[in-house]
PDB file of C-alpha atoms in Angstrom:
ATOM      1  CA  UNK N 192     107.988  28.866  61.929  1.00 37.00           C
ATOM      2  CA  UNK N 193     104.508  28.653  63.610  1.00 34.00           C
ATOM      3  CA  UNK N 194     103.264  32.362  62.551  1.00 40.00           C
ATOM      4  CA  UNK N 195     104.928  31.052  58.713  1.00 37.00           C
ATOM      5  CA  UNK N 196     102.731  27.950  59.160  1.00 34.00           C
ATOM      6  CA  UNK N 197      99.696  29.753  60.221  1.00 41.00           C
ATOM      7  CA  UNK N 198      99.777  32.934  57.363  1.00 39.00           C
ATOM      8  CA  UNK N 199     100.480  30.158  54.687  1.00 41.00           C
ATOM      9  CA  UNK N 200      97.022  28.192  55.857  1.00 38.00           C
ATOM     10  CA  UNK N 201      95.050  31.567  55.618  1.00 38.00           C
ATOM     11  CA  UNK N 202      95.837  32.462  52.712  1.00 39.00           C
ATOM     12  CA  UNK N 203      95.329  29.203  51.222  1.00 41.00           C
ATOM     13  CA  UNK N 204      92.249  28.871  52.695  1.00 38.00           C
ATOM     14  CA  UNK N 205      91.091  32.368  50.915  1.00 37.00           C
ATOM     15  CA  UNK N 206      92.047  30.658  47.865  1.00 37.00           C
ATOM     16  CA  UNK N 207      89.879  27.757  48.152  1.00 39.00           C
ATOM     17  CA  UNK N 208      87.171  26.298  45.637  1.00 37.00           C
ATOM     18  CA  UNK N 209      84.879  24.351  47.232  1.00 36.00           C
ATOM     19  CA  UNK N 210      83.447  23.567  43.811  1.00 41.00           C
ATOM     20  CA  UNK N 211      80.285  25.346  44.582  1.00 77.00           C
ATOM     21  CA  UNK N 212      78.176  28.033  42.243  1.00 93.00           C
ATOM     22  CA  UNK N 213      81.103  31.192  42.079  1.00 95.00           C
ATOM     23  CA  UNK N 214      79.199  34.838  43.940  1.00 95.00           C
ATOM     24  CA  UNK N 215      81.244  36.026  40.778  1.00 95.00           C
ATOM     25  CA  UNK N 216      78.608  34.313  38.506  1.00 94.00           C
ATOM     26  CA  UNK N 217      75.824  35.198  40.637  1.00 95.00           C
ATOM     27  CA  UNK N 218      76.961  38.802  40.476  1.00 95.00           C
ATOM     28  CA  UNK N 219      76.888  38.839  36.762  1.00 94.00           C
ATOM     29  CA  UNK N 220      73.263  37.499  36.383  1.00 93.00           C
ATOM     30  CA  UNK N 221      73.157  34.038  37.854  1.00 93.00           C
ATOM     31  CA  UNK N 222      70.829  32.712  40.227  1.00 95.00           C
ATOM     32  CA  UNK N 223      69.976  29.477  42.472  1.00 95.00           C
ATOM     33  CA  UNK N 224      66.710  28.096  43.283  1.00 94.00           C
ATOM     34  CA  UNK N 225      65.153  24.448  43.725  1.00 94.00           C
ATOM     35  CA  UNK N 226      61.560  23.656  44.510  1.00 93.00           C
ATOM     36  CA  UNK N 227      60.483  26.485  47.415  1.00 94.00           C
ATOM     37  CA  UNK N 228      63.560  28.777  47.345  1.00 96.00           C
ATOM     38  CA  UNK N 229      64.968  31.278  44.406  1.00 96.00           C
ATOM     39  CA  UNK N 230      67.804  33.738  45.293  1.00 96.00           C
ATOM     40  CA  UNK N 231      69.385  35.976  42.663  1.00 95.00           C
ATOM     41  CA  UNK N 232      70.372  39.651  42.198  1.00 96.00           C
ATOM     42  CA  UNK N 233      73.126  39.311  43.995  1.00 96.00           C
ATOM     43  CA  UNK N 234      75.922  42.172  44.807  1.00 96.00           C
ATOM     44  CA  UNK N 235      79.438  42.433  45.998  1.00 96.00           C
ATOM     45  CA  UNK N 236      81.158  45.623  47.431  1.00 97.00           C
ATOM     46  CA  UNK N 237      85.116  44.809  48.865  1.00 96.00           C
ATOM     47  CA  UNK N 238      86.328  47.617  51.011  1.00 96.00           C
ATOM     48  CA  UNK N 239      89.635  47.302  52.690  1.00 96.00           C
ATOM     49  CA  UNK N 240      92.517  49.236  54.952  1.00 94.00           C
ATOM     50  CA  UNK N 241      95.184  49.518  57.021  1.00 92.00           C
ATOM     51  CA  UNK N 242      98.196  47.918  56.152  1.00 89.00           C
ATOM     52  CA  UNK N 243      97.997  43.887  55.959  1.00 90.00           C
ATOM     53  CA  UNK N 244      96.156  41.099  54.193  1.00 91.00           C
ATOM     54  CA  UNK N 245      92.470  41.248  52.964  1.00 94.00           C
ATOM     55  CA  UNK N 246      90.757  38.175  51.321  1.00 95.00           C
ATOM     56  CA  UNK N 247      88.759  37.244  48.728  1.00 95.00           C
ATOM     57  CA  UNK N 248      90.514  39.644  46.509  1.00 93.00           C
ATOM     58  CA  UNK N 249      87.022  39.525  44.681  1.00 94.00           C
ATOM     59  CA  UNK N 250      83.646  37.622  44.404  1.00 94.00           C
ATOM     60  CA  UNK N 251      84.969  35.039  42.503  1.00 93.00           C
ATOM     61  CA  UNK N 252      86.610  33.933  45.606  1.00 93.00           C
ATOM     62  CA  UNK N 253      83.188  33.023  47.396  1.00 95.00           C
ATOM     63  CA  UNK N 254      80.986  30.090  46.574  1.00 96.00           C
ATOM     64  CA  UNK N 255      77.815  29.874  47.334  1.00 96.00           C
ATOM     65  CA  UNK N 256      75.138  26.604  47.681  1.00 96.00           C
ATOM     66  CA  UNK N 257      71.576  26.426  48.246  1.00 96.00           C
ATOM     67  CA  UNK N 258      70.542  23.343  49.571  1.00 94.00           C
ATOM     68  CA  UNK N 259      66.737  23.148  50.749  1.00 92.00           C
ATOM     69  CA  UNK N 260      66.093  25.906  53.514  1.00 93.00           C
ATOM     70  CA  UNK N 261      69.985  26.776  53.499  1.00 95.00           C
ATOM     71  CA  UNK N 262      72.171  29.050  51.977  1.00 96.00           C
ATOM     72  CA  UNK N 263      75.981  28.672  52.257  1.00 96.00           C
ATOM     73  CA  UNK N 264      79.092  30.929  51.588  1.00 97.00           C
ATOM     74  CA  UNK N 265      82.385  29.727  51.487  1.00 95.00           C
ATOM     75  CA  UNK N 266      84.655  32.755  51.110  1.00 90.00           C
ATOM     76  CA  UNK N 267      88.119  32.567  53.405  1.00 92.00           C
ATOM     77  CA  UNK N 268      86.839  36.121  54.773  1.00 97.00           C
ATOM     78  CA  UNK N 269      90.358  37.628  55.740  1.00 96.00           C
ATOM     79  CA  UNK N 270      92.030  40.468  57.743  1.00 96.00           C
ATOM     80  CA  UNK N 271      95.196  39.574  58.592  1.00 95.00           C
ATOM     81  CA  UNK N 272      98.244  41.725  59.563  1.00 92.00           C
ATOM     82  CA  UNK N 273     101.623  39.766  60.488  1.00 87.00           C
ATOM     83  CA  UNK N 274     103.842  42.413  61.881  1.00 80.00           C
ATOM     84  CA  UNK N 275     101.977  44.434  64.247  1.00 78.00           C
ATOM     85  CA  UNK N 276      99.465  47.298  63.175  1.00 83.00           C
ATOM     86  CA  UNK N 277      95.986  46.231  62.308  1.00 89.00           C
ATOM     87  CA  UNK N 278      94.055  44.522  58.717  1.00 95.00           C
ATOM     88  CA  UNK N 279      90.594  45.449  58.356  1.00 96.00           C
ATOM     89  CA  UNK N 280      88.018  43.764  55.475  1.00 97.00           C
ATOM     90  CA  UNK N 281      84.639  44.961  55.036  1.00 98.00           C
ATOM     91  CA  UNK N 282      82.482  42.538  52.551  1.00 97.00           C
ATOM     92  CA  UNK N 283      78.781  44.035  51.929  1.00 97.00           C
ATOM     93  CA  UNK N 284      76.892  41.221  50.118  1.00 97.00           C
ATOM     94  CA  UNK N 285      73.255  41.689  49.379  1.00 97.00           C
ATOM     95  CA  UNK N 286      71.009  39.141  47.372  1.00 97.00           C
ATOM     96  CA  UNK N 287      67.011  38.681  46.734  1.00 97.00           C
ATOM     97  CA  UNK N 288      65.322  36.132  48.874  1.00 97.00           C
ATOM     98  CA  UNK N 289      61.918  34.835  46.845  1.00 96.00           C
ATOM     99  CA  UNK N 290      59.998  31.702  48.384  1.00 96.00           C
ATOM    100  CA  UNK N 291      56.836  30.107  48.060  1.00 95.00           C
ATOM    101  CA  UNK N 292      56.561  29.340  51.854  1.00 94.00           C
ATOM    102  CA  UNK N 293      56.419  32.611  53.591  1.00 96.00           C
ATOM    103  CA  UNK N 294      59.400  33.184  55.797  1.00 96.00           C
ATOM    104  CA  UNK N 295      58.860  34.175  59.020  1.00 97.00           C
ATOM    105  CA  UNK N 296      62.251  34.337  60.832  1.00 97.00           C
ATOM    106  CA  UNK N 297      65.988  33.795  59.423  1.00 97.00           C
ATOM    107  CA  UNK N 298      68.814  31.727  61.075  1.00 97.00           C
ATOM    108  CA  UNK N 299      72.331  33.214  60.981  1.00 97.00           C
ATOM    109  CA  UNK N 300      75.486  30.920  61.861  1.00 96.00           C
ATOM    110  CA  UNK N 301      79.121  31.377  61.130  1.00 96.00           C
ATOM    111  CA  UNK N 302      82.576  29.981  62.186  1.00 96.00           C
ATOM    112  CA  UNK N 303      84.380  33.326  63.082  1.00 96.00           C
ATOM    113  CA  UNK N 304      87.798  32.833  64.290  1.00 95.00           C
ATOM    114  CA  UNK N 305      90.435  35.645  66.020  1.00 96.00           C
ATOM    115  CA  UNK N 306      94.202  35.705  67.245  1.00 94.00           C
ATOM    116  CA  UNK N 307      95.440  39.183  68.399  1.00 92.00           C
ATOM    117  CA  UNK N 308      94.883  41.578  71.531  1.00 90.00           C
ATOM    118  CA  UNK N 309      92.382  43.744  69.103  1.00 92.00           C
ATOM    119  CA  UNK N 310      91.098  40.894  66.284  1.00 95.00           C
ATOM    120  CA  UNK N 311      87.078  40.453  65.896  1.00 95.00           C
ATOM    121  CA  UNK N 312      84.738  38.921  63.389  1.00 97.00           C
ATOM    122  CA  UNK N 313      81.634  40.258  62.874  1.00 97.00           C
ATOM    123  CA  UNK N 314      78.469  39.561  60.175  1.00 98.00           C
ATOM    124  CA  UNK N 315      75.724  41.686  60.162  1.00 98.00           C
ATOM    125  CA  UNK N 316      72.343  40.380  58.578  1.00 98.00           C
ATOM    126  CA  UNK N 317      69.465  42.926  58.287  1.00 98.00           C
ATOM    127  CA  UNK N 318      66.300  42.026  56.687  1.00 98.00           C
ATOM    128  CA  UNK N 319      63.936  43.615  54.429  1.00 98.00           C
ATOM    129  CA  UNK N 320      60.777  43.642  53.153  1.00 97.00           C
ATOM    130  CA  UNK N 321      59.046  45.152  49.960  1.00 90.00           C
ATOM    131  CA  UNK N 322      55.489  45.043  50.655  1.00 86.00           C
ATOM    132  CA  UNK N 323      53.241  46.394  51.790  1.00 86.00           C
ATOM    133  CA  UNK N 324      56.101  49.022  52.170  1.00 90.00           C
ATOM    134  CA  UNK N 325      59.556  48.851  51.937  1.00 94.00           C
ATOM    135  CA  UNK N 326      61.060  48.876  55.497  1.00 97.00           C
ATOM    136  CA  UNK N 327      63.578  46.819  58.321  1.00 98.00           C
ATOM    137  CA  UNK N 328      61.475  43.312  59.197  1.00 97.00           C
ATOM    138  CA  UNK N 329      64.556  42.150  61.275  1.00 97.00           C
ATOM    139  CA  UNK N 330      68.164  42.325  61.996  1.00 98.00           C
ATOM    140  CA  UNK N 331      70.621  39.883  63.681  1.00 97.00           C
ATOM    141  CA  UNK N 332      74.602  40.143  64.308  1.00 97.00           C
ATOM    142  CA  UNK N 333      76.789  37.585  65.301  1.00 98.00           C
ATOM    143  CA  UNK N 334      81.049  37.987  66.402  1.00 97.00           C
ATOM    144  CA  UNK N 335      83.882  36.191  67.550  1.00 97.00           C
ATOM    145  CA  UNK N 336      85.443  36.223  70.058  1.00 96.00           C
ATOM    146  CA  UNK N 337      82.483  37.505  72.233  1.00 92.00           C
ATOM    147  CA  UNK N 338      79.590  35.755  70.541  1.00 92.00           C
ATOM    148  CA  UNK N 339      77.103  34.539  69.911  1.00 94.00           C
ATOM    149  CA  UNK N 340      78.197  32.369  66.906  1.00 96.00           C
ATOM    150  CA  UNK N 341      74.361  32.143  65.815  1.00 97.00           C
ATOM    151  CA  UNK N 342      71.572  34.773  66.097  1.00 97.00           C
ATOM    152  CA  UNK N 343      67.700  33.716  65.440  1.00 97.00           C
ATOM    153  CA  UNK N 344      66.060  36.612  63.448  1.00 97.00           C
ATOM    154  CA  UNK N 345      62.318  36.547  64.289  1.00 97.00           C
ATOM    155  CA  UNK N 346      60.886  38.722  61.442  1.00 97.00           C
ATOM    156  CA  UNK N 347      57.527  41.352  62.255  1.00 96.00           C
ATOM    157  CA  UNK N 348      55.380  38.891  60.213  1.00 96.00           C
ATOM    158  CA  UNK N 349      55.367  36.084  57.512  1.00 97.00           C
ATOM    159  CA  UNK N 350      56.920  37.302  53.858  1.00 97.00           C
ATOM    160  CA  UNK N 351      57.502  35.712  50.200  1.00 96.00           C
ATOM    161  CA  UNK N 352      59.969  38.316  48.696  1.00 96.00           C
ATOM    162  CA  UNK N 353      62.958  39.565  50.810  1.00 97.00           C
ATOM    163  CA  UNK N 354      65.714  41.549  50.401  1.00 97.00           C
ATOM    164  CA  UNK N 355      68.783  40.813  52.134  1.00 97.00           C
ATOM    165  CA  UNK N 356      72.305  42.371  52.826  1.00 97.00           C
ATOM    166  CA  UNK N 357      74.771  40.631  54.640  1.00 97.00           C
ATOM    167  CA  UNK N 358      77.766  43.193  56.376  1.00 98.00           C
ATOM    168  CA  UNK N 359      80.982  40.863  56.578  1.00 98.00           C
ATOM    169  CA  UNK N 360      83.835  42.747  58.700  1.00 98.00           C
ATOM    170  CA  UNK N 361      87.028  41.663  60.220  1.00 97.00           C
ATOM    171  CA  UNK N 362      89.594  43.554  61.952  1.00 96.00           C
ATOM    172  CA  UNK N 363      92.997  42.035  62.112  1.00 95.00           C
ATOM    173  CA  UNK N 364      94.987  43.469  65.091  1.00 94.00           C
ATOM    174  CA  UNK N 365      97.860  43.032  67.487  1.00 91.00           C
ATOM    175  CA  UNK N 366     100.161  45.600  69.130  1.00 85.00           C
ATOM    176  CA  UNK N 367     102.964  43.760  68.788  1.00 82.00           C
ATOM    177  CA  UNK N 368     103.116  40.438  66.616  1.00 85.00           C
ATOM    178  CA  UNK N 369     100.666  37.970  64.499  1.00 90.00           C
ATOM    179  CA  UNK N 370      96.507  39.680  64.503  1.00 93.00           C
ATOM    180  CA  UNK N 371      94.329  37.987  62.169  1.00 93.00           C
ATOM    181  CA  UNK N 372      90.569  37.445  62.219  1.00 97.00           C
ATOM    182  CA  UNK N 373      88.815  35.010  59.183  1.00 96.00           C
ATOM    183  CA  UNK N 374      85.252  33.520  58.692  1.00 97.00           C
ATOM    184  CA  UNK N 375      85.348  30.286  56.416  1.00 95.00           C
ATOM    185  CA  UNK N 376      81.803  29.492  56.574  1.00 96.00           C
ATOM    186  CA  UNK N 377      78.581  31.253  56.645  1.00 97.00           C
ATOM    187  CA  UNK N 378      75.302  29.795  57.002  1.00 96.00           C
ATOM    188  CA  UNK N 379      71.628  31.318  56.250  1.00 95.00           C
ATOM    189  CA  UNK N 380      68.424  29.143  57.227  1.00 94.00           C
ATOM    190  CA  UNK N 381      65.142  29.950  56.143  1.00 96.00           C
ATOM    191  CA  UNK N 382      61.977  28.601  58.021  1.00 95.00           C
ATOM    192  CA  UNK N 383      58.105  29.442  58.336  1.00 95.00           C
ATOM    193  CA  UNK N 384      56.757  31.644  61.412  1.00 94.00           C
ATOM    194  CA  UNK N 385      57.172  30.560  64.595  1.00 91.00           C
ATOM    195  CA  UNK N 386      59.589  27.956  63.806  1.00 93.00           C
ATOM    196  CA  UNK N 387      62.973  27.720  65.172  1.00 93.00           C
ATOM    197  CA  UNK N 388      65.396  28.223  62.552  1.00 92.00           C
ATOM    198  CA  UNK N 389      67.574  25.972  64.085  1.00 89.00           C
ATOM    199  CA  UNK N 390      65.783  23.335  65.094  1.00 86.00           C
ATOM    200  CA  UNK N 391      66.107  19.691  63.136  1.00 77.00           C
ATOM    201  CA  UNK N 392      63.466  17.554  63.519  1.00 79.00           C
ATOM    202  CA  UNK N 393      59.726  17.477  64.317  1.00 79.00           C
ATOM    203  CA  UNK N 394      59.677  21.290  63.410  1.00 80.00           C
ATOM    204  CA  UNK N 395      56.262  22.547  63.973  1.00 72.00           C
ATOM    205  CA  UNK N 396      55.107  26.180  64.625  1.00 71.00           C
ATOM    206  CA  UNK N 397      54.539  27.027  68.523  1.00 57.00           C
ATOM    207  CA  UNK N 398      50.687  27.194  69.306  1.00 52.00           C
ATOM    208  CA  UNK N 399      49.634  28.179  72.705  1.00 49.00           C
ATOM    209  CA  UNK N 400      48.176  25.460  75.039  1.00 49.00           C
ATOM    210  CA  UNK N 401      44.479  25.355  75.627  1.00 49.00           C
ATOM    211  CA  UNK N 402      45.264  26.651  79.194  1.00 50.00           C
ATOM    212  CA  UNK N 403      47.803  29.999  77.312  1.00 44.00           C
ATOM    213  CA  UNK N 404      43.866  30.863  75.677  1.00 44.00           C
ATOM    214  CA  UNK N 405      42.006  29.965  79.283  1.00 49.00           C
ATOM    215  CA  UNK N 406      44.231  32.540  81.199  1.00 47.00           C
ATOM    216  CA  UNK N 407      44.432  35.314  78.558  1.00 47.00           C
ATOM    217  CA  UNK N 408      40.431  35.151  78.617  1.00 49.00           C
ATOM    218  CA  UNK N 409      40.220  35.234  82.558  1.00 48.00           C
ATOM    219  CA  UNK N 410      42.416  38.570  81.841  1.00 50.00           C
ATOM    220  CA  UNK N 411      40.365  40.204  79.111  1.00 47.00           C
ATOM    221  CA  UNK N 412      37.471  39.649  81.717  1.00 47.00           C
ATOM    222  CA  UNK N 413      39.060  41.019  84.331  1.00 52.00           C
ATOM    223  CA  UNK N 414      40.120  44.241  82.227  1.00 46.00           C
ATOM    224  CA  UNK N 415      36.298  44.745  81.144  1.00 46.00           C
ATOM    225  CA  UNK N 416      34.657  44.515  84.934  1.00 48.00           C
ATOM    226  CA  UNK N 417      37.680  46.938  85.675  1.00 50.00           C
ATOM    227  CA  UNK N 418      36.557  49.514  83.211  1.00 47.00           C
ATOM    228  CA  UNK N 419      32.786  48.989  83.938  1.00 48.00           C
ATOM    229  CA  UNK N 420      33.632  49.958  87.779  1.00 51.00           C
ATOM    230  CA  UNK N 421      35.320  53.007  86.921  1.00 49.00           C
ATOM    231  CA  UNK N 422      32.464  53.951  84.147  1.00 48.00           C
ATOM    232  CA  UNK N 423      29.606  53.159  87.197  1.00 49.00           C
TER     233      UNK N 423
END
């Protein structure tokens, strides 16, 4: 009755609208944006395999909200195998990142959850850049159940326009009886450089106390007489 109890809520939960903008729509042309923040060109690959459950069937079972510095997907990401045997989902979603603040490092948070001896929950976020050249300006991962739920991406240097491509995989697995694995909630927070992505109030970029500048002078002195000994 419990394991009945437990499939039903999962695959309900893949089912669920939370009455937010469909990835579907997004897919097909859409976009969201408010004053600082525009994302759009959005894609959707669904790969799936061995022999149980795999949810969303599609995009139009994600929503997705932008609210200020935060984007958030709602999918009921699903592998789930009842009987033994292993699920496995793989959701590559990839989306352009434009905003008028330059972005300097990316938060990543999620709510993966696991039953099973072989069940995990993994999303991969890699970040990249256009210009000057088109290349890897950060990368963060986060799983369940080993962790971290929440990975600060600190990017090589300050951007406007960002591609992004979020790797969504879940391995549902148990030798013997009920392996599932399913992320409900994703998170995305964008902030300027050296800010903490996570942080919540009084959010100001790090600068180095008088005394950082005092010492790292002393050194550069010390480096120069150093050189000027072995030139004499």
């Amino acid at each position: 009755m419990k394991r009945f109890v437990l499939v039903s809520a999962i695959l309900a939960l893949s089912s669920l609208n939370l009455g937010a903008t469909l990835l579907s729509t997004l897919v097909a042309g859409g976009s969201l944006s408010n004053a600082n923040i525009t994302v759009d060109n959005f894609t959707f690959i669904r790969t799936c395999g061995g022999t149980g459950v795999c949810a969303p069937l599609d995009a139009s079972g994600i929503d997705v909200t932008l609210v200020g510095n935060q984007l958030h997907f709602a999918g009921g990401f699903t592998a789930l195998n009842p009987g033994g045997g292993f699920a496995t989902a793989d959701f590559l979603v990839g989306y352009d990142l434009l905003s008028v603040p330059a972005i300097g490092a990316v938060g990543l948070l999620f709510n993966g959850a696991v039953v099973g001896d072989s069940s995990f929950a993994q999303v991969v976020e890699t970040v990249i850049a256009i210009t000057p050249f088109l290349h890897v300006a950060g990368q963060g991962q986060v799983d369940a159940p080993s962790g971290p739920l929440a990975d600060a991406i600190l990017l090589d240097n300050a951007y406007h326009f960002l591609k992004i491509t979020k790797d969504i995989f879940l391995v549902g697995s148990d030798t013997d009886g009920l392996g599932y694995a399913s992320i409900s909630l994703i998170d995305q927070f964008y902030v300027g450089p050296g800010i903490d992505p996570f942080c919540t109030e009084n959010c100001e970029p790090e600068v180095p106390e008088p005394g950082t500048y005092a010492l790292m002078g002393v050194g550069l002195v010390g480096i120069y007489l150093a050189k000027r000994r072995r030139v004499v």
